[in-house]
Coordinates of C-alpha atoms in Angstrom, one line a residue:
X41 CA -0.4 -0.2 -0.4
X42 CA 1.1 3.2 -0.8
X43 CA 0.4 6.2 0.8
X44 CA 2.8 7.5 0.8
X45 CA 6.4 8.3 3.2
X46 CA 9.0 6.6 0.2
X47 CA 11.2 3.9 2.6
X48 CA 10.7 6.2 5.5
X49 CA 7.8 4.3 6.9
X50 CA 6.0 1.4 5.5
X51 CA 1.7 0.6 5.1
X52 CA 0.4 -3.5 5.1
X53 CA -3.0 -5.1 5.3
X54 CA -2.3 -8.3 6.6
X55 CA -5.6 -10.2 7.3
X56 CA -7.7 -7.5 9.3
X57 CA -4.9 -5.4 10.6
X58 CA -3.5 -2.1 8.9
X59 CA 0.0 -2.8 9.9
X60 CA 2.3 0.1 10.1
X61 CA 5.7 0.1 10.1
X62 CA 8.6 3.0 10.7
X63 CA 11.4 2.2 8.5
X64 CA 14.7 4.2 9.3
X65 CA 15.6 1.7 12.3
X66 CA 19.7 4.0 11.3
X67 CA 17.6 7.0 12.6
X68 CA 16.7 5.6 15.5
X69 CA 13.1 6.2 13.4
X70 CA 13.0 10.0 14.0
X71 CA 9.7 11.6 12.7
X72 CA 9.5 12.9 9.1
X73 CA 7.4 14.9 8.1
X74 CA 6.9 12.8 5.1
X75 CA 5.9 10.2 7.6
X76 CA 3.5 11.9 9.5
X77 CA 1.9 13.0 6.2
X78 CA 1.8 8.8 5.3
X79 CA 0.6 8.4 8.0
X80 CA -2.7 10.6 9.0
X81 CA -3.6 9.7 4.5
X82 CA -3.0 6.5 6.6
X83 CA -5.1 6.8 9.2
X84 CA -8.0 8.1 7.0
X85 CA -9.0 5.4 5.0
X86 CA -8.3 2.8 7.9
X87 CA -11.3 4.8 9.4
X88 CA -13.6 4.8 7.4
X89 CA -13.0 0.9 5.5
X90 CA -14.6 -2.2 7.2
X91 CA -12.1 -4.9 5.6
X92 CA -9.5 -3.1 8.6
X93 CA -10.8 -4.0 12.4
X94 CA -7.9 -1.9 14.0
X95 CA -4.4 -0.5 13.4
X96 CA -0.9 -1.4 14.2
X97 CA 2.2 0.5 14.9
X98 CA 5.9 -1.2 15.3
X99 CA 9.2 -0.5 13.8
X100 CA 12.1 -1.8 12.7
X101 CA 15.4 -1.7 15.3
X102 CA 16.1 -1.0 18.8
X103 CA 14.2 2.1 18.5
X104 CA 10.6 2.3 18.8
X105 CA 10.8 6.2 17.2
X106 CA 13.3 8.9 19.7
X107 CA 11.8 12.1 18.8
X108 CA 11.1 14.3 16.1
X109 CA 13.8 14.8 13.5
X110 CA 15.1 18.0 15.3
X111 CA 18.5 19.0 12.7
X112 CA 16.0 19.6 10.2
X113 CA 14.3 21.7 12.1
X114 CA 16.9 23.3 13.3
X115 CA 18.7 24.1 10.2
X116 CA 15.2 25.6 9.0
X117 CA 14.5 27.4 11.9
X118 CA 18.5 28.6 11.5
X119 CA 18.1 29.6 7.6
X120 CA 14.6 31.8 9.0
X121 CA 12.5 28.9 7.1
X122 CA 10.7 28.1 11.0
X123 CA 9.0 24.4 10.2
X124 CA 5.8 25.6 11.1
X125 CA 3.8 23.4 8.8
X126 CA 5.2 19.9 9.6
X127 CA 4.5 20.5 13.6
X128 CA 0.8 21.5 11.5
X129 CA 0.5 18.9 9.9
X130 CA 1.9 16.8 12.7
X131 CA -0.3 18.0 16.3
X132 CA -3.4 17.0 14.1
X133 CA -2.0 13.9 13.7
X134 CA -2.2 13.2 17.2
X135 CA -5.4 15.2 17.7
X136 CA -6.7 12.4 15.3
X137 CA -4.6 8.9 16.8
X138 CA -6.7 10.4 20.0
X139 CA -10.0 10.3 18.4
X140 CA -9.2 7.4 16.3
X141 CA -12.6 5.2 16.5
X142 CA -10.6 2.1 15.8
X143 CA -8.5 -0.1 17.9
X144 CA -4.9 1.7 18.1
X145 CA -2.1 -0.8 18.9
X146 CA 1.5 0.8 19.1
X147 CA 3.9 -2.1 20.0
X148 CA 7.2 -0.7 21.9
X149 CA 10.0 -2.2 21.7
X150 CA 12.9 -0.1 22.3
X151 CA 13.2 4.4 22.3
X152 CA 10.2 6.0 22.6
X153 CA 10.5 9.7 23.1
X154 CA 9.0 13.0 21.8
X155 CA 7.4 12.4 18.4
X156 CA 7.5 8.9 18.8
X157 CA 4.9 9.4 22.0
X158 CA 2.7 11.5 19.5
X159 CA 2.1 8.4 17.2
X160 CA 1.7 5.5 19.9
X161 CA 0.7 6.8 23.5
X162 CA -2.5 8.6 22.0
X163 CA -3.5 5.1 20.6
X164 CA -6.0 3.1 22.7
X165 CA -3.2 0.4 23.8
X166 CA -0.2 1.1 24.3
X167 CA 2.6 -1.8 24.7
X168 CA 5.3 -2.0 26.0
X169 CA 8.4 -5.1 26.1
X170 CA 11.3 -4.9 28.8
X171 CA 13.2 -2.8 26.5
X172 CA 11.0 0.0 26.4
X173 CA 11.9 3.2 27.6
X174 CA 9.7 6.9 27.6
X175 CA 10.6 9.6 28.3
X176 CA 9.7 13.5 26.9
X177 CA 13.4 15.3 27.4
X178 CA 11.9 18.4 24.9
X179 CA 13.7 20.5 28.3
X180 CA 16.9 19.8 27.9
X181 CA 17.0 20.7 24.4
X182 CA 14.9 24.3 25.0
X183 CA 11.6 23.0 24.2
X184 CA 8.1 21.8 25.8
X185 CA 7.0 18.0 26.0
X186 CA 4.9 18.7 23.5
X187 CA 2.8 15.8 21.4
X188 CA 0.3 16.2 23.3
X189 CA 1.9 16.1 26.5
X190 CA -0.3 18.6 27.7
X191 CA -2.7 15.3 28.0
X192 CA -0.5 12.5 28.7
X193 CA 1.1 13.5 31.6
X194 CA -1.4 15.2 33.6
X195 CA -2.6 11.5 33.3
X196 CA -0.4 10.1 35.1
X197 CA -0.3 8.5 38.2
X198 CA 1.4 9.4 41.4
X199 CA 2.1 13.6 40.3
X200 CA 4.1 11.2 38.1
X201 CA 3.6 13.2 34.6
X202 CA 5.4 16.2 36.9
X203 CA 8.4 15.0 38.0
X204 CA 9.0 13.5 34.0
X205 CA 8.1 16.5 32.0
X206 CA 10.6 18.6 34.5
X207 CA 13.2 16.8 34.7
X208 CA 12.8 14.9 30.7
X209 CA 14.1 11.1 32.5
X210 CA 13.7 7.9 31.5
X211 CA 11.0 5.0 33.1
X212 CA 10.7 1.9 31.7
X213 CA 8.0 -0.4 30.8
X214 CA 7.0 -1.3 34.9
X215 CA 7.1 2.8 36.0
X216 CA 5.1 3.4 32.4
X217 CA 2.2 -0.2 33.4
X218 CA 2.3 1.5 37.1
X219 CA 1.8 5.2 35.4
X220 CA -1.1 5.1 33.8
X221 CA 1.1 5.2 30.5
X222 CA 1.5 2.0 28.3
X223 CA -1.9 -0.4 28.8
X224 CA 0.0 -3.8 28.3
X225 CA 3.4 -5.0 29.3
X226 CA 3.8 -8.1 27.4
X227 CA 7.8 -9.9 26.3
X228 CA 9.2 -8.6 23.1
X229 CA 9.3 -12.4 21.8
X230 CA 6.1 -12.4 22.0
X231 CA 5.5 -9.5 19.5
X232 CA 5.6 -11.5 16.0
X233 CA 3.1 -13.7 17.4
X234 CA 0.7 -11.1 18.6
X235 CA 1.0 -9.2 15.5
X236 CA -0.5 -11.7 14.4
X237 CA -2.7 -13.5 16.1
X238 CA -4.1 -9.7 16.3
X239 CA -4.2 -9.9 11.7
X240 CA -6.4 -13.2 12.5
X241 CA -9.0 -12.2 15.0
X242 CA -9.2 -7.9 14.5
X243 CA -10.3 -8.3 18.6
X244 CA -7.0 -6.6 20.0
X245 CA -8.3 -7.5 23.6
X246 CA -8.3 -11.2 23.0
X247 CA -4.8 -11.0 21.1
X248 CA -3.2 -8.9 24.0
X249 CA -4.9 -10.5 27.3
X250 CA -3.7 -14.2 25.8
X251 CA 0.4 -12.3 25.9
X252 CA 0.1 -10.3 28.9
X253 CA 3.1 -10.6 31.0
X254 CA 2.6 -7.9 33.9
X255 CA 5.4 -5.6 34.6
X256 CA 6.7 -4.5 38.4
X257 CA 6.9 -1.2 39.0
X258 CA 10.5 0.3 38.6
X259 CA 10.4 3.0 41.5
X260 CA 10.1 2.1 44.9
X261 CA 7.4 4.0 47.4
X262 CA 10.2 6.0 48.9
X263 CA 10.9 7.3 46.0
X264 CA 7.0 8.0 44.8
X265 CA 6.5 9.4 48.1
X266 CA 9.0 12.3 47.1
X267 CA 8.7 12.9 43.6
X268 CA 4.3 12.6 45.5
X269 CA 5.9 15.5 47.7
X270 CA 7.9 17.3 45.7
X271 CA 5.4 18.2 42.7
X272 CA 2.3 18.5 43.6
X273 CA 3.8 21.4 45.0
X274 CA 1.5 24.6 44.0
X275 CA 3.8 26.7 41.6
X276 CA 7.1 25.9 40.4
X277 CA 8.6 27.9 42.4
X278 CA 7.8 25.8 45.0
X279 CA 8.6 22.7 44.3
X280 CA 12.5 23.8 43.4
X281 CA 12.2 25.2 48.0
X282 CA 11.0 21.4 48.3
X283 CA 13.6 19.9 46.5
X284 CA 15.8 22.2 47.8
X285 CA 14.9 21.7 51.5
X286 CA 15.9 18.0 51.5
X287 CA 18.3 17.9 49.0
X288 CA 21.4 18.7 51.6
X289 CA 20.4 15.2 53.2
X290 CA 18.2 12.9 50.3
X291 CA 19.9 11.8 47.5
X292 CA 17.2 11.5 45.1
X293 CA 16.2 15.2 46.1
X294 CA 19.6 16.7 45.1
X295 CA 20.0 14.8 42.0
X296 CA 16.8 15.6 40.9
X297 CA 16.5 19.8 41.3
X298 CA 20.3 19.0 40.3
X299 CA 18.7 17.4 36.7
X300 CA 16.0 20.4 36.7
X301 CA 18.2 23.1 37.0
X302 CA 20.4 21.8 34.0
X303 CA 17.2 22.3 32.4
X304 CA 15.8 25.5 30.2
X305 CA 14.7 27.5 32.8
X306 CA 12.4 29.0 29.8
X307 CA 11.4 25.6 29.2
X308 CA 10.7 24.5 32.7
X309 CA 8.0 27.7 34.0
X310 CA 6.9 26.4 30.7
X311 CA 5.8 22.5 30.8
X312 CA 5.1 23.7 34.1
X313 CA 2.2 25.6 33.3
X314 CA 0.9 23.5 30.4
X315 CA 1.5 20.2 32.5
X316 CA -0.8 21.9 35.2
X317 CA -3.7 23.8 32.1
X318 CA -3.7 20.2 31.1
X319 CA -5.4 19.2 33.5
X320 CA -8.3 21.0 33.7
X321 CA -8.1 20.8 28.6
X322 CA -9.2 17.9 26.3
X323 CA -7.0 17.1 24.2
X324 CA -7.6 19.4 21.3
X325 CA -7.7 22.8 23.7
X326 CA -4.2 20.6 24.5
X327 CA -2.9 20.8 21.1
X328 CA -4.3 24.5 20.5
X329 CA -2.8 25.4 24.0
X330 CA 0.4 23.7 22.5
X331 CA 0.5 25.1 19.0
X332 CA 0.5 29.1 20.5
X333 CA 3.8 27.3 22.9
X334 CA 5.6 26.4 19.4
X335 CA 4.6 29.4 17.9
X336 CA 7.3 31.0 20.5
X337 CA 10.0 28.8 21.1
X338 CA 10.0 29.1 17.2
X339 CA 10.6 32.3 17.3
X340 CA 12.9 31.9 20.5
X341 CA 16.9 31.4 22.0
X342 CA 16.5 28.3 24.0
X343 CA 14.9 26.4 20.7
X344 CA 18.0 26.4 18.9
X345 CA 20.8 26.3 21.5
X346 CA 19.7 23.2 23.1
X347 CA 19.8 21.5 19.5
X348 CA 23.1 23.0 18.7
X349 CA 24.7 21.5 22.6
X350 CA 23.1 18.1 21.7
X351 CA 23.0 17.2 18.4
X352 CA 24.3 19.5 16.4
X353 CA 28.4 20.4 17.9
X354 CA 27.6 18.2 20.7
X355 CA 29.5 19.8 23.0
X356 CA 26.7 19.5 26.2
X357 CA 27.2 23.1 27.4
X358 CA 24.1 25.2 26.1
X359 CA 23.5 28.9 27.0
X360 CA 20.1 29.1 27.9
X361 CA 18.8 32.9 27.6
X362 CA 17.4 33.1 31.0
X363 CA 20.6 31.4 32.9
X364 CA 19.0 31.0 36.0
X365 CA 15.2 30.9 37.6
X366 CA 15.4 33.5 38.9
X367 CA 15.5 35.4 36.1
X368 CA 13.0 34.3 34.6
X369 CA 9.9 37.0 33.9
X370 CA 6.4 35.7 34.3
X371 CA 5.5 37.9 32.3
X372 CA 7.5 36.1 28.9
X373 CA 6.0 32.7 30.1
X374 CA 2.8 34.2 30.0
X375 CA 3.6 35.8 26.3
X376 CA 3.9 32.0 25.7
X377 CA -0.2 31.4 26.2
X378 CA -2.0 33.4 24.4
X379 CA -3.9 34.0 21.5
X380 CA -2.2 33.9 17.8
X381 CA -2.6 37.6 16.0
X382 CA -3.5 35.4 13.2
X383 CA -6.2 32.4 14.8
X384 CA -4.4 29.3 16.6
X385 CA -4.4 25.8 15.1
X386 CA -7.9 24.2 14.0
X387 CA -8.5 20.3 14.7

């Protein structure tokens, strides 16, 4: 089946399943604009095709998807042409997946971050193996947890989403299952048979029940209690103060504080506010909010500086503007959430 996307993404009909395979293993299946448009076309057709009972999305190689192709974004932005169209199509796809009327089964076997989260974790069934690693690490590159992070992160148990959003830390499949990010966990060796069974039966619940292997939570209770204590605070300044108070005598607080303080102060402020507001918003409202933030980020400093430090020069030494949390202007953060002059994203 040809919905576009070239050699970066493959589409097949297998029994009663529409199967999507990400085929950029050498690039850790980073999501490109052509992949986004192709997947959108496939879902638009399969939604109304009576021969398709469910959709499966999987990936070749050791990563499900490490995110969006940020080098292309960096180059376009630095050339004076921020790739707004890429994000418009990506955000619309994220929303389409969240509203897709048929089972959408994401088989996550390896790293899933950023844009990869957007095409998997909004689906009805999120299946992770022992190889899965989830992260929304955007604050570390001067960005924010987009692709519906505002919708996903507030729903995770025990203030876990705020912790993940502000630190960018990775978790494994046990924490993903416990927090509600994954709906099922299984063994990687079962995936091939699972695809066949899903295609044969067209019944996601039946097929997944047969291979479900419950994973144990990796985060111990003491650490979860600490996360609840610190990340339930009503403001970012109070989160930092709570961590600072415990840091001298608590290794978790000290490490977590150091991690947050290494991130873009602007990004962390934006992330705290978007996750807080996302608790009260629908998926589509979250995407409209994120589109407002995006438009400001694409014309700012920290996003490009973060990409430079992480993947262009690879020096790991971003110079944020402003450089400290104390120097962040609350009105500047407000501006990221203000309505756009020419209207907001329509989904």
